[in-house]
mmCIF file of C-alpha atoms in Angstrom:
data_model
loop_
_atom_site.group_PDB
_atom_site.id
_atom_site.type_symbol
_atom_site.label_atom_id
_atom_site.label_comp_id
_atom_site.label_asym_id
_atom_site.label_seq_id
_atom_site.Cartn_x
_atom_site.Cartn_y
_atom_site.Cartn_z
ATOM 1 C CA UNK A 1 3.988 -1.063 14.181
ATOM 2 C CA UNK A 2 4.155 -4.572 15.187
ATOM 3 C CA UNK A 3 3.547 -6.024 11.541
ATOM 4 C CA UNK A 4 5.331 -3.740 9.053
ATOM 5 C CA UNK A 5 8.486 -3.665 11.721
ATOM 6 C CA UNK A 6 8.643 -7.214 10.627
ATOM 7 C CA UNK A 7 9.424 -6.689 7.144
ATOM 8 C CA UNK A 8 13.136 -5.923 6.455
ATOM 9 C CA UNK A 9 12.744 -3.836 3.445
ATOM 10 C CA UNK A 10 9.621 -2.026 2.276
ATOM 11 C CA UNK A 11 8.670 0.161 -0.405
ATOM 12 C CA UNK A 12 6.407 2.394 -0.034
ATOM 13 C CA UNK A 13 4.248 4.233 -3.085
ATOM 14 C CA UNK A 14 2.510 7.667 -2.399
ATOM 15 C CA UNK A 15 -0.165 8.767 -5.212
ATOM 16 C CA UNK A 16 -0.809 12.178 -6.260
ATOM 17 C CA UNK A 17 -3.829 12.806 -4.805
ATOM 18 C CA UNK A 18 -2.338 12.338 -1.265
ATOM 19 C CA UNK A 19 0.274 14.486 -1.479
ATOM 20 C CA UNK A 20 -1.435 17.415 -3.481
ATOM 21 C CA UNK A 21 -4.426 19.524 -3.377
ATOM 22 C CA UNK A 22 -5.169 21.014 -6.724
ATOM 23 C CA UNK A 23 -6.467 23.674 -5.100
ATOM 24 C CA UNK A 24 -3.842 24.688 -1.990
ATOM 25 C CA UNK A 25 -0.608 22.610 -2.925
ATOM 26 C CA UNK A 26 1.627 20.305 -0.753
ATOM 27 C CA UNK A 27 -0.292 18.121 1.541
ATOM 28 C CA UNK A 28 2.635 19.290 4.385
ATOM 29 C CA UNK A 29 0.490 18.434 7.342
ATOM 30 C CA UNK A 30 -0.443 14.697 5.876
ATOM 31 C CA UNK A 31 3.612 14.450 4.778
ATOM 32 C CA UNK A 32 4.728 14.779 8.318
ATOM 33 C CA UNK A 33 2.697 12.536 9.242
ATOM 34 C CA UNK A 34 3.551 9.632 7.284
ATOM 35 C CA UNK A 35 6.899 10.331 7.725
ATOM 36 C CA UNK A 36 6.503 9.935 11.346
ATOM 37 C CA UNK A 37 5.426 6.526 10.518
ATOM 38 C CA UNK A 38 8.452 5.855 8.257
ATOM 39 C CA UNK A 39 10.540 6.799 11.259
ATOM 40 C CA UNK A 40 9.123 4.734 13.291
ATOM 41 C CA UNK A 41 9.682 1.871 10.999
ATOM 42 C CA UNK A 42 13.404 2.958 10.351
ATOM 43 C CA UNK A 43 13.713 3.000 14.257
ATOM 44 C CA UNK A 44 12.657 -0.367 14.334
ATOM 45 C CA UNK A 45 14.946 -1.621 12.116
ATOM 46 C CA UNK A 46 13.444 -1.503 8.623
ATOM 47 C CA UNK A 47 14.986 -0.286 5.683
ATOM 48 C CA UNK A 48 12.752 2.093 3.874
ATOM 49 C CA UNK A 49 12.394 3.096 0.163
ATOM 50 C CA UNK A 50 9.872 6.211 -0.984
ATOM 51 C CA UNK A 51 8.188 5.779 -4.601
ATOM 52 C CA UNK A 52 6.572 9.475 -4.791
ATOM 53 C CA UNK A 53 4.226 10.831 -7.227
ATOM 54 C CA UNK A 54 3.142 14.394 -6.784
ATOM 55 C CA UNK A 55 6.029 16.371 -9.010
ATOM 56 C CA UNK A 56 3.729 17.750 -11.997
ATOM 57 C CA UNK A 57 0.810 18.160 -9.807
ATOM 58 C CA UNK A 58 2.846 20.469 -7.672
ATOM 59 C CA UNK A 59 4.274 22.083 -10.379
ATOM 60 C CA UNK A 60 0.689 23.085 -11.585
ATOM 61 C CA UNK A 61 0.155 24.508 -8.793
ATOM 62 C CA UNK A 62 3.407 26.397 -8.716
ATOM 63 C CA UNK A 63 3.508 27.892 -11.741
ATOM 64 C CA UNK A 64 -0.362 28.076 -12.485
ATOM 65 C CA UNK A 65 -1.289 25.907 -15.431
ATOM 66 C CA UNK A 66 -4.890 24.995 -13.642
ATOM 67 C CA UNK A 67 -6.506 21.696 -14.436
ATOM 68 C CA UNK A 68 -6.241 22.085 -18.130
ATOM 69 C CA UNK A 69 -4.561 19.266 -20.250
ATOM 70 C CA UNK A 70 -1.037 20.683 -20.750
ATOM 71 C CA UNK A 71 1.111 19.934 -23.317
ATOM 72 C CA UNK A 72 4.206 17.520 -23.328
ATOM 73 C CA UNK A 73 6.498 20.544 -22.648
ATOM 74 C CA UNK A 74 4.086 22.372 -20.262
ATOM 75 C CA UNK A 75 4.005 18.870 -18.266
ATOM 76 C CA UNK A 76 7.818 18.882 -18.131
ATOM 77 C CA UNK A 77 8.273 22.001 -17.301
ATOM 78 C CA UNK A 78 5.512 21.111 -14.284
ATOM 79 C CA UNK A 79 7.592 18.629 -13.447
ATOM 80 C CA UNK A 80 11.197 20.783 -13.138
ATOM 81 C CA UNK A 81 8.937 23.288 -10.633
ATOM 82 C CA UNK A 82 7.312 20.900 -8.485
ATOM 83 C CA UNK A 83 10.119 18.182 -8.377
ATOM 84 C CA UNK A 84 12.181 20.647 -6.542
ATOM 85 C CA UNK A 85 9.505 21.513 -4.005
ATOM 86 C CA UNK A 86 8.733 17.891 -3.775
ATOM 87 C CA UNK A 87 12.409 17.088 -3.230
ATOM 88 C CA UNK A 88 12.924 20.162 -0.156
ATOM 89 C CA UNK A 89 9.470 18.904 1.470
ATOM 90 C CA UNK A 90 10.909 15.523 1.551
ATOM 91 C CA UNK A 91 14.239 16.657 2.991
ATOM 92 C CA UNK A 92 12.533 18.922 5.454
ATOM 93 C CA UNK A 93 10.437 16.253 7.152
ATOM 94 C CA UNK A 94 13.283 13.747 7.551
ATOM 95 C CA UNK A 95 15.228 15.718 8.569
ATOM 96 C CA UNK A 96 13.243 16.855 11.556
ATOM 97 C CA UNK A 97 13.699 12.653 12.503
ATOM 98 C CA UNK A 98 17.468 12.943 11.849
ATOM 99 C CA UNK A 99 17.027 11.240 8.569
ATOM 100 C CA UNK A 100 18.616 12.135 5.320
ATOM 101 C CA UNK A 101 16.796 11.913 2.128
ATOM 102 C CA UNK A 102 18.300 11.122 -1.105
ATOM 103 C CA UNK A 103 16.425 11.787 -4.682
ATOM 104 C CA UNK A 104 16.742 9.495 -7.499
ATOM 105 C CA UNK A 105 15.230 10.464 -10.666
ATOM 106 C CA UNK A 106 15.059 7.539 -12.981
ATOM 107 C CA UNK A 107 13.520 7.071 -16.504
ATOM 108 C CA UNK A 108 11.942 3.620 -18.197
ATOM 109 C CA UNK A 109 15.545 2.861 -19.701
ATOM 110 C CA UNK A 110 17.009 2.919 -16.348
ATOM 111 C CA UNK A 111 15.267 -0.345 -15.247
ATOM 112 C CA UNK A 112 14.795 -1.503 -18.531
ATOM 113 C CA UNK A 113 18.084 -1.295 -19.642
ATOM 114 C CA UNK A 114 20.434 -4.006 -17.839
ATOM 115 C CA UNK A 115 23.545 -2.329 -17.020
ATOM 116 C CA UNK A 116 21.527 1.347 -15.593
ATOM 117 C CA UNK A 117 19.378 -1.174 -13.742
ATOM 118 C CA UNK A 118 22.398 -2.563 -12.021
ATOM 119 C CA UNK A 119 23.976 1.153 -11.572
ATOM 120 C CA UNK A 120 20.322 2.137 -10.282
ATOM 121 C CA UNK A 121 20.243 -0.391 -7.538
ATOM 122 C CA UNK A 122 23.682 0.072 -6.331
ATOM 123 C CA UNK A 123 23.109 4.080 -5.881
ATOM 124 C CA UNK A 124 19.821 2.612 -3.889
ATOM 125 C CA UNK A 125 21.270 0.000 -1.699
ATOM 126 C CA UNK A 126 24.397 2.658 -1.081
ATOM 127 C CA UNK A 127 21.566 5.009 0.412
ATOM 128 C CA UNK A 128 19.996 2.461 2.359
ATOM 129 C CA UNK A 129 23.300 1.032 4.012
ATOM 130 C CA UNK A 130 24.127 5.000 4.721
ATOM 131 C CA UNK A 131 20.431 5.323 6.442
ATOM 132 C CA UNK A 132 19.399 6.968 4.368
ATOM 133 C CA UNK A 133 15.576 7.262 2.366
ATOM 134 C CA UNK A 134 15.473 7.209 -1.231
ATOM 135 C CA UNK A 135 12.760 8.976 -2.886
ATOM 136 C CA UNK A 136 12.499 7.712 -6.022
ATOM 137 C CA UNK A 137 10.358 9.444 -8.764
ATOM 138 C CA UNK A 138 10.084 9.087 -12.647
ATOM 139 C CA UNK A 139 12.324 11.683 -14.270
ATOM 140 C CA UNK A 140 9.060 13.671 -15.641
ATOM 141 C CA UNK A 141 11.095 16.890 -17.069
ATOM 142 C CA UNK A 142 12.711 14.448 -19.714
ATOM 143 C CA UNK A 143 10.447 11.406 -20.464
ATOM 144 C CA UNK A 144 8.808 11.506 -22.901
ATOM 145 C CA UNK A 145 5.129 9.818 -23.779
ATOM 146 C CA UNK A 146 6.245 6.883 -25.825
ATOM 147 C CA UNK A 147 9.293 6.243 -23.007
ATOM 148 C CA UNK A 148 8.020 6.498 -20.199
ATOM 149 C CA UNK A 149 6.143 3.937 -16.850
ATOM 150 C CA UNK A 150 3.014 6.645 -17.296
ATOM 151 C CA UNK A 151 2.332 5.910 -13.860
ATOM 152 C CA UNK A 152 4.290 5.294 -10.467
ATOM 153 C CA UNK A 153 2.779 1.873 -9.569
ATOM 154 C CA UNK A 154 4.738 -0.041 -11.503
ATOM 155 C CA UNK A 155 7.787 2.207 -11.237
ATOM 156 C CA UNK A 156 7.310 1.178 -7.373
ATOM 157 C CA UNK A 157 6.906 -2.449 -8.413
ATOM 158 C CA UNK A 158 9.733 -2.428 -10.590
ATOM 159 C CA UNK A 159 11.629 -0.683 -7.658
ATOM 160 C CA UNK A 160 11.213 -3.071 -4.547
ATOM 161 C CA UNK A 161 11.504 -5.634 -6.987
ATOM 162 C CA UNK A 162 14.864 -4.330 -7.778
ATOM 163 C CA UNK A 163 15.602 -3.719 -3.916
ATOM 164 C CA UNK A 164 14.577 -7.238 -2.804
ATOM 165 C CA UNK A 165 11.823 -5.524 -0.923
ATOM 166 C CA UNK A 166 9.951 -7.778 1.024
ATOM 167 C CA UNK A 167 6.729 -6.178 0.758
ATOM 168 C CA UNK A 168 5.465 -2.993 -1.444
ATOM 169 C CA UNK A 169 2.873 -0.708 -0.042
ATOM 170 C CA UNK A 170 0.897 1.224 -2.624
ATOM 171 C CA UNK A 171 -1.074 3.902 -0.567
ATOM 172 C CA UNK A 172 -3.597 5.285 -3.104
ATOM 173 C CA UNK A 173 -7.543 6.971 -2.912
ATOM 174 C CA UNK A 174 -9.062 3.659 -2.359
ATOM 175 C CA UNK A 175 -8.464 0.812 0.189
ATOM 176 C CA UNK A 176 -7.540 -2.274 -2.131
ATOM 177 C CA UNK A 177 -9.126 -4.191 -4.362
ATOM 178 C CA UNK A 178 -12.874 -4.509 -4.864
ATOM 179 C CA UNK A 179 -14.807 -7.258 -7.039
ATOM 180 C CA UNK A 180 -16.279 -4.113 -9.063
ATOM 181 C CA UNK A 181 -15.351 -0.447 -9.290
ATOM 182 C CA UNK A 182 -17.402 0.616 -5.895
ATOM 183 C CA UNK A 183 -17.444 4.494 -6.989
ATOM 184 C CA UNK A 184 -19.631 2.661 -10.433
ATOM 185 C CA UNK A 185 -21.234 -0.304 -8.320
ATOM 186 C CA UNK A 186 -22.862 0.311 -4.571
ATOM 187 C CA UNK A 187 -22.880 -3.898 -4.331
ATOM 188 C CA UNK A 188 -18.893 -4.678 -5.078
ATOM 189 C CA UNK A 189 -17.232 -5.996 -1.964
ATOM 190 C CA UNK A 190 -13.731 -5.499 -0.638
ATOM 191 C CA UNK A 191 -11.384 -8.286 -1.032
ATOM 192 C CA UNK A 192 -8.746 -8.430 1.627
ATOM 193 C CA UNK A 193 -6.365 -11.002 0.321
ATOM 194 C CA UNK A 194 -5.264 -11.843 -3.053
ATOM 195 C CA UNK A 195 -3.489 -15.567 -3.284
ATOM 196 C CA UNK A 196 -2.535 -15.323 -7.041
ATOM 197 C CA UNK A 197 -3.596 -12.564 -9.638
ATOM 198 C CA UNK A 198 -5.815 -14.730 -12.083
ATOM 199 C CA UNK A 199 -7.637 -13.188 -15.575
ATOM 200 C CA UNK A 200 -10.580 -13.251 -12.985
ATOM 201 C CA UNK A 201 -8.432 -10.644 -10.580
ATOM 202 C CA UNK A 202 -7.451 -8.933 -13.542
ATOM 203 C CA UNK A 203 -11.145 -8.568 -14.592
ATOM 204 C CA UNK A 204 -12.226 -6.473 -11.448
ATOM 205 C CA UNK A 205 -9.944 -3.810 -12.339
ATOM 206 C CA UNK A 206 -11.476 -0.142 -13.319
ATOM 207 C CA UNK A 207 -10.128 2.773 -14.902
ATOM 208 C CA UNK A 208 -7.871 5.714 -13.026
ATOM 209 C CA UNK A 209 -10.221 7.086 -10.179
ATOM 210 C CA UNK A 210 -8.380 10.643 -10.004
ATOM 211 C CA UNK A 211 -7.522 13.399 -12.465
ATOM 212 C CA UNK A 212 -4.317 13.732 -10.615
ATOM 213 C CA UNK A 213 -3.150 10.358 -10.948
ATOM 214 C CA UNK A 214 -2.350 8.506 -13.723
ATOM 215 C CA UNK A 215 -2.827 5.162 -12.171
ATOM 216 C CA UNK A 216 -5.393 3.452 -11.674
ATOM 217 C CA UNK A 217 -7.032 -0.643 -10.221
ATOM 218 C CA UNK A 218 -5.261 -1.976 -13.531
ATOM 219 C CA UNK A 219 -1.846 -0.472 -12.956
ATOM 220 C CA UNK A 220 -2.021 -1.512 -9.216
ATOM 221 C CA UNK A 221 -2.509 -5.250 -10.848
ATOM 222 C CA UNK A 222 0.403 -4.800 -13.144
ATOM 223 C CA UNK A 223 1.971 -3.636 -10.476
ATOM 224 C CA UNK A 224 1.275 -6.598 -8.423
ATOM 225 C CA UNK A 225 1.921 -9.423 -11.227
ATOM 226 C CA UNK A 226 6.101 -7.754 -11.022
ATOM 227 C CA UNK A 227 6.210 -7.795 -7.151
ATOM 228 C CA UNK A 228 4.367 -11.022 -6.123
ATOM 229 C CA UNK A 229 6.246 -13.013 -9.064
ATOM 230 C CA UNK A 230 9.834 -11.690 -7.140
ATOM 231 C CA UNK A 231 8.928 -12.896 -4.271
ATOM 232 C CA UNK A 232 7.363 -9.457 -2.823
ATOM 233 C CA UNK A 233 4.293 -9.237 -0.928
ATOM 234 C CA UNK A 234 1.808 -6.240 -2.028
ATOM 235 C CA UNK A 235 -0.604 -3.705 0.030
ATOM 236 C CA UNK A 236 -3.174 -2.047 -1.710
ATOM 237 C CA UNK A 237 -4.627 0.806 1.361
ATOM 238 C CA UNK A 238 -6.076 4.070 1.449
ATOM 239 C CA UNK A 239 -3.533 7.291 2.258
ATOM 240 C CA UNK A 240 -6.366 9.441 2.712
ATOM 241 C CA UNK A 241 -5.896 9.242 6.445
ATOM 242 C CA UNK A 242 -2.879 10.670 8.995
ATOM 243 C CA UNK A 243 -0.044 8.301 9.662
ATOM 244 C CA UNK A 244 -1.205 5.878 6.894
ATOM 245 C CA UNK A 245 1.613 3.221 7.743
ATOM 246 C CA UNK A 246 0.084 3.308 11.472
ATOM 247 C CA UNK A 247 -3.621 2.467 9.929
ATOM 248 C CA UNK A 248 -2.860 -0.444 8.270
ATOM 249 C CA UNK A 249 -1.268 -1.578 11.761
ATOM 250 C CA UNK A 250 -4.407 -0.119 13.513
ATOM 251 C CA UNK A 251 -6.451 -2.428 11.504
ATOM 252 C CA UNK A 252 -7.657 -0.507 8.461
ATOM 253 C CA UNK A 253 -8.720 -1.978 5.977
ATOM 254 C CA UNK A 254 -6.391 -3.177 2.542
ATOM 255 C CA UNK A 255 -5.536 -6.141 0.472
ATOM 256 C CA UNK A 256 -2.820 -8.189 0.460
ATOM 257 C CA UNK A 257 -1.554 -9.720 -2.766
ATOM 258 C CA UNK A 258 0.879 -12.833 -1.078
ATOM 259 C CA UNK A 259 3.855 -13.719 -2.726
ATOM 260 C CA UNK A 260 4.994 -16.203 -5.438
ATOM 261 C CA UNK A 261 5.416 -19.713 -3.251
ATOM 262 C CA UNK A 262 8.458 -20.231 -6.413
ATOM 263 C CA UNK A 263 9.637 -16.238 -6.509
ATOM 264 C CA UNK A 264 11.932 -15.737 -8.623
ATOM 265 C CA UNK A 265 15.524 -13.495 -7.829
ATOM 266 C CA UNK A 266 17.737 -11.276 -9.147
ATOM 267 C CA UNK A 267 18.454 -11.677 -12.793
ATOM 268 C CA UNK A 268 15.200 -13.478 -13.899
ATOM 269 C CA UNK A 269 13.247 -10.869 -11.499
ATOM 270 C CA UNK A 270 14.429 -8.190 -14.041
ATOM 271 C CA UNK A 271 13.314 -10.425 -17.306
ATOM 272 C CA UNK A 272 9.454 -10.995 -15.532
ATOM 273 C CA UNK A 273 9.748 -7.359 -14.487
ATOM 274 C CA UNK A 274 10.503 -5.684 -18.437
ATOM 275 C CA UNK A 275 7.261 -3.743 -18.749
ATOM 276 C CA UNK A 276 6.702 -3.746 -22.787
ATOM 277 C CA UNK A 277 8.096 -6.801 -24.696
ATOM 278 C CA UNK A 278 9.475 -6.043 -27.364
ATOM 279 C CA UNK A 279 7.361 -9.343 -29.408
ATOM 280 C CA UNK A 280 5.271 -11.935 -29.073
ATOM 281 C CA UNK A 281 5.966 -15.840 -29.294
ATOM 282 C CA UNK A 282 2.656 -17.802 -29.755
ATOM 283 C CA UNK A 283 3.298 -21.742 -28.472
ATOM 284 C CA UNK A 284 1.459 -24.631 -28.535
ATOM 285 C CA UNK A 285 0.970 -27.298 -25.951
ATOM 286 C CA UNK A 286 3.766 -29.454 -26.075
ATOM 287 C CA UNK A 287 5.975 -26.073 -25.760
ATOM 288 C CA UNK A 288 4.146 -24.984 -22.529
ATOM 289 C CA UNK A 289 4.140 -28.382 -21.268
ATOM 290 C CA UNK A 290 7.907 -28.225 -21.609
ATOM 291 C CA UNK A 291 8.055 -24.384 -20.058
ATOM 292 C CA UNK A 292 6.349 -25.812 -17.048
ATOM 293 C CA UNK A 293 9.151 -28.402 -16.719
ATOM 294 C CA UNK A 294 11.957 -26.011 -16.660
ATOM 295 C CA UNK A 295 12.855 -26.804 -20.096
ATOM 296 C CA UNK A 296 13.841 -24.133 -22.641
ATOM 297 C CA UNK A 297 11.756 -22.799 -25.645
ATOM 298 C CA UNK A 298 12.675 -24.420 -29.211
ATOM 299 C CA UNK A 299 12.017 -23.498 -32.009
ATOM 300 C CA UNK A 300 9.602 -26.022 -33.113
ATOM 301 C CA UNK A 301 7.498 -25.599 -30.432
ATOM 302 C CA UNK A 302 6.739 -21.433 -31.960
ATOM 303 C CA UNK A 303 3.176 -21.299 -34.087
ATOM 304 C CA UNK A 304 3.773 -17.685 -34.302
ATOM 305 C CA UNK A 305 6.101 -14.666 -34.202
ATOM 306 C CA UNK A 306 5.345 -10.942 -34.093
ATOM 307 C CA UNK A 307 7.414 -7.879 -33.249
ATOM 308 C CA UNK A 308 10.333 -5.959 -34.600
ATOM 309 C CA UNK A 309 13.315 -7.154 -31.814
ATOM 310 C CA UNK A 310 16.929 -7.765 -32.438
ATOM 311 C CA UNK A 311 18.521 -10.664 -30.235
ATOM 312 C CA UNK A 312 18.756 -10.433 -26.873
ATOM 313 C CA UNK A 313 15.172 -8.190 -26.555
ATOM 314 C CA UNK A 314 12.621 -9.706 -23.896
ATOM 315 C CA UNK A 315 9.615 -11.275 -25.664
ATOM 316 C CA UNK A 316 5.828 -12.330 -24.134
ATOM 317 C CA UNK A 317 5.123 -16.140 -24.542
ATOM 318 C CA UNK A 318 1.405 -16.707 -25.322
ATOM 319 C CA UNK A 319 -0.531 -19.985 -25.640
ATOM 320 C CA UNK A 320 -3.224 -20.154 -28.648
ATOM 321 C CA UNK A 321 -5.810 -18.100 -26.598
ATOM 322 C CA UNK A 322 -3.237 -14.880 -26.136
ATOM 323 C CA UNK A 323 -2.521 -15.856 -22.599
ATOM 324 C CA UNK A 324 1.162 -15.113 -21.587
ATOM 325 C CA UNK A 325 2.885 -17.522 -19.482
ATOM 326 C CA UNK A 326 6.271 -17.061 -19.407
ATOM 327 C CA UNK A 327 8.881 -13.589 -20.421
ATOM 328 C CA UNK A 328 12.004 -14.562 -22.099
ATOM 329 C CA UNK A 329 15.221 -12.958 -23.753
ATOM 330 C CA UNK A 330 14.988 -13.904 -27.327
ATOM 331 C CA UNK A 331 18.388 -15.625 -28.882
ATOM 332 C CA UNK A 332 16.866 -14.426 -32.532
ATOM 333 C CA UNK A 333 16.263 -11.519 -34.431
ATOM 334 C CA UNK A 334 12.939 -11.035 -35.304
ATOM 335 C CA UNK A 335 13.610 -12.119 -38.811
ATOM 336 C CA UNK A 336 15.215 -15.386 -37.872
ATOM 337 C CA UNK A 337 12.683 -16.128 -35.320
ATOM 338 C CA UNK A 338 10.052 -15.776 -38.071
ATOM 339 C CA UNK A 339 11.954 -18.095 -40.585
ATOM 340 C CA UNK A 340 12.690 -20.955 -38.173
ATOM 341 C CA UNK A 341 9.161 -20.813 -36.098
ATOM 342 C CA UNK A 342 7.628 -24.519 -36.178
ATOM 343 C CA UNK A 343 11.179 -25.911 -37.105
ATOM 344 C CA UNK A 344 13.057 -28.960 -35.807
ATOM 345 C CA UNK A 345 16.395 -28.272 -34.320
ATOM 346 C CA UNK A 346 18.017 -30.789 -37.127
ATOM 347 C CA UNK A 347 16.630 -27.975 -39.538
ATOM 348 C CA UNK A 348 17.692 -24.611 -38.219
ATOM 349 C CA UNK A 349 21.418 -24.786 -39.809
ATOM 350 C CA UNK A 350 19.868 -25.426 -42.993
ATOM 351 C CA UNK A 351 17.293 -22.612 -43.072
ATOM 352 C CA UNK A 352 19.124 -19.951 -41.503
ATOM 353 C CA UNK A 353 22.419 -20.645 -43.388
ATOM 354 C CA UNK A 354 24.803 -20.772 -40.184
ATOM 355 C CA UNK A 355 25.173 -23.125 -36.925
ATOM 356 C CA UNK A 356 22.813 -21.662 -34.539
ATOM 357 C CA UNK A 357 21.021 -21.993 -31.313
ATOM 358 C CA UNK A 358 18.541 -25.090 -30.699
ATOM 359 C CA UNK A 359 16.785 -22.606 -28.365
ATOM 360 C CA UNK A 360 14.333 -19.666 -29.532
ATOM 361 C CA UNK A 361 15.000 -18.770 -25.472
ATOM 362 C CA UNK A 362 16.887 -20.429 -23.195
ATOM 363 C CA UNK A 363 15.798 -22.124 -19.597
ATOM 364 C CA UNK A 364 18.296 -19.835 -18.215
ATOM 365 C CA UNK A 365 17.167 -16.480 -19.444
ATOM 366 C CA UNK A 366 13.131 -17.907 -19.158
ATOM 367 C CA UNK A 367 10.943 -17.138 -16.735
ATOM 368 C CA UNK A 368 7.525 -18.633 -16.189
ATOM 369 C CA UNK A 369 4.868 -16.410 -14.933
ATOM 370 C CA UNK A 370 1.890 -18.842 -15.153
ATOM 371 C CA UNK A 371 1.530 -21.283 -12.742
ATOM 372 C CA UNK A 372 0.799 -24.885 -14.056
ATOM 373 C CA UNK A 373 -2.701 -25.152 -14.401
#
């Protein structure tokens, strides 16, 4: 595995589908066979992080709830069944390479939040510098829908973003990126490599492909925009082979989304990584001219505020056609934000009442992620 052995740290993100027939169960024979590959990356020297989906599809099969829509509860308690079989069939496998697994359940708030984010990457790193493999998964039996990633793509971005992965592998039921849906359009191509996701990118993107996963084209993108703006490379492939890791090396076909040339690290990485802003700051050009000079975000440079956040909440920056360009913690409640929108700094002190902040967000807690056009 000549190429992946040169990464240091990879992530790697395991759909539904591969793991679980609806039908039969665990995928066991196509599991031991990509963990043969992560072995043989391990033996090489690469540190190795598992992003695996397959918990409530197991658990249907477990405890017999078909292909019927189930219920927030009936999901959860999918997800208590099959997390545990997901969790031994992990252990098993490893363990026959004299690797130990470790399972981290996490929900939105723990990469959301700052201080569980911290917490959640030093329980991660401690696994890695033990040799161990972390096999992450969302914490299905307790999210809930309004909390909750929805989908493991951009948990896995979120996650080698958090690791300083240098490149994520999402191995899903198609082999990258195509200029069309190809199961809706017979004449999209394949596009191998990805310099920068554009609108154009963006635009390609279908709907979910699989009734057992909850991801589909526009999450992978998502998940790309929160990897490639760290500084991590992305692989979209196919899974639906044996030894998976040892295709891509053999020459299968995927797309590559390169890397940020400007990545940002650590703190800002988790700012450009927050999944749902909590509002919206619309700008006009002088503002985004400024942005792109690495200055901060005043106030007078806001045509618009929406959203219900309290100081300190990340906010979207838009331009006049709904574009967003840069993520941001806000130094304002939303009500403040509103009042002193379009203002001068001279004039803050005298609208809001108090000395305040010149900034709506500060350079230091900004990051840009639109490159200047």
């Amino acid at each position: 595995m000549a190429m992946l052995s040169a990464y240091r740290r990879i992530t790697v993100k395991i759909g539904s589908a591969l793991l679980v027939d609806r039908k039969t169960g665990l995928k066991r024979g196509w599991l031991a066979a990509l963990v043969a590959d992560i072995a043989r990356l391990k033996a090489g020297g690469a540190d190795v992080v598992v992003v695996s989906s397959g918990a409530i599809a197991l658990g249907r099969t477990i405890l017999g709830l078909g292909r019927r829509q189930l219920k927030l509860e009936e999901s959860q308690a999918a997800a208590a069944a099959g997390q545990i079989a997901l969790a031994q069939a992990w252990s098993e496998e490893l363990a026959r390479h004299a690797i130990t697994a470790g399972q981290v359940l996490v929900t939105l708030g723990d990469t959301e939040e700052r201080r569980r984010y911290l917490n959640a990457r030093a329980t991660i790193g401690t696994l890695l510098k033990l040799g161990a493999v972390p096999v992450v998964n969302e914490n299905d039996t307790v999210a809930t829908t309004e909390i909750r990633y929805g989908d493991n793509d951009r948990l896995a971005a979120r996650v080698a973003t958090m690791m300083s992965s240098d490149l994520l592998i999402l191995l899903s039921d198609i082999d990258g990126l195509y200029t069309a849906p190809p199961a809706l359009d017979p004449a999209a191509r394949h596009i191998p490599l990805v310099a920068r996701i554009t609108p154009e990118i963006e635009a390609m993107a279908g709907a979910a492909a699989s009734e057992l996963s909850r991801g589909g084209m526009r999450t992978k993108l998502d998940a790309g925009k929160i990897a490639t703006t760290a500084g991590t490379a992305m692989i979209i492939a196919s899974g639906e082979v044996n030894h998976p890791l040892g295709a891509i090396e053999g020459g299968a076909r995927f797309t590559r989304f390169e890397p940020a040339g400007n990545p940002v690290s650590g703190y800002k990485s988790w700012i450009a990584g927050q999944l749902e802003p909590a509002g919206r700051l619309l700008i006009d050009d002088g503002a985004l001219k400024a942005l792109h000079e690495g200055r901060s975000l005043l106030a007078a440079g806001v045509r618009a505020v929406t959203g219900n956040f309290a100081r300190g909440d990340t906010v979207a920056v838009l331009t006049a056609d709904g574009t967003e360009v840069a993520r941001g913690l806000i130094a304002y409640d939303a009500a403040d934000a509103m009042r002193i929108a379009g203002r001068k700094s001279a004039e803050i002190e005298q609208v809001l009442g108090y000395q305040a902040r010149s900034a709506m967000i500060h350079r230091d807690d900004l990051v840009v992620t639109a490159p200047v056009p």
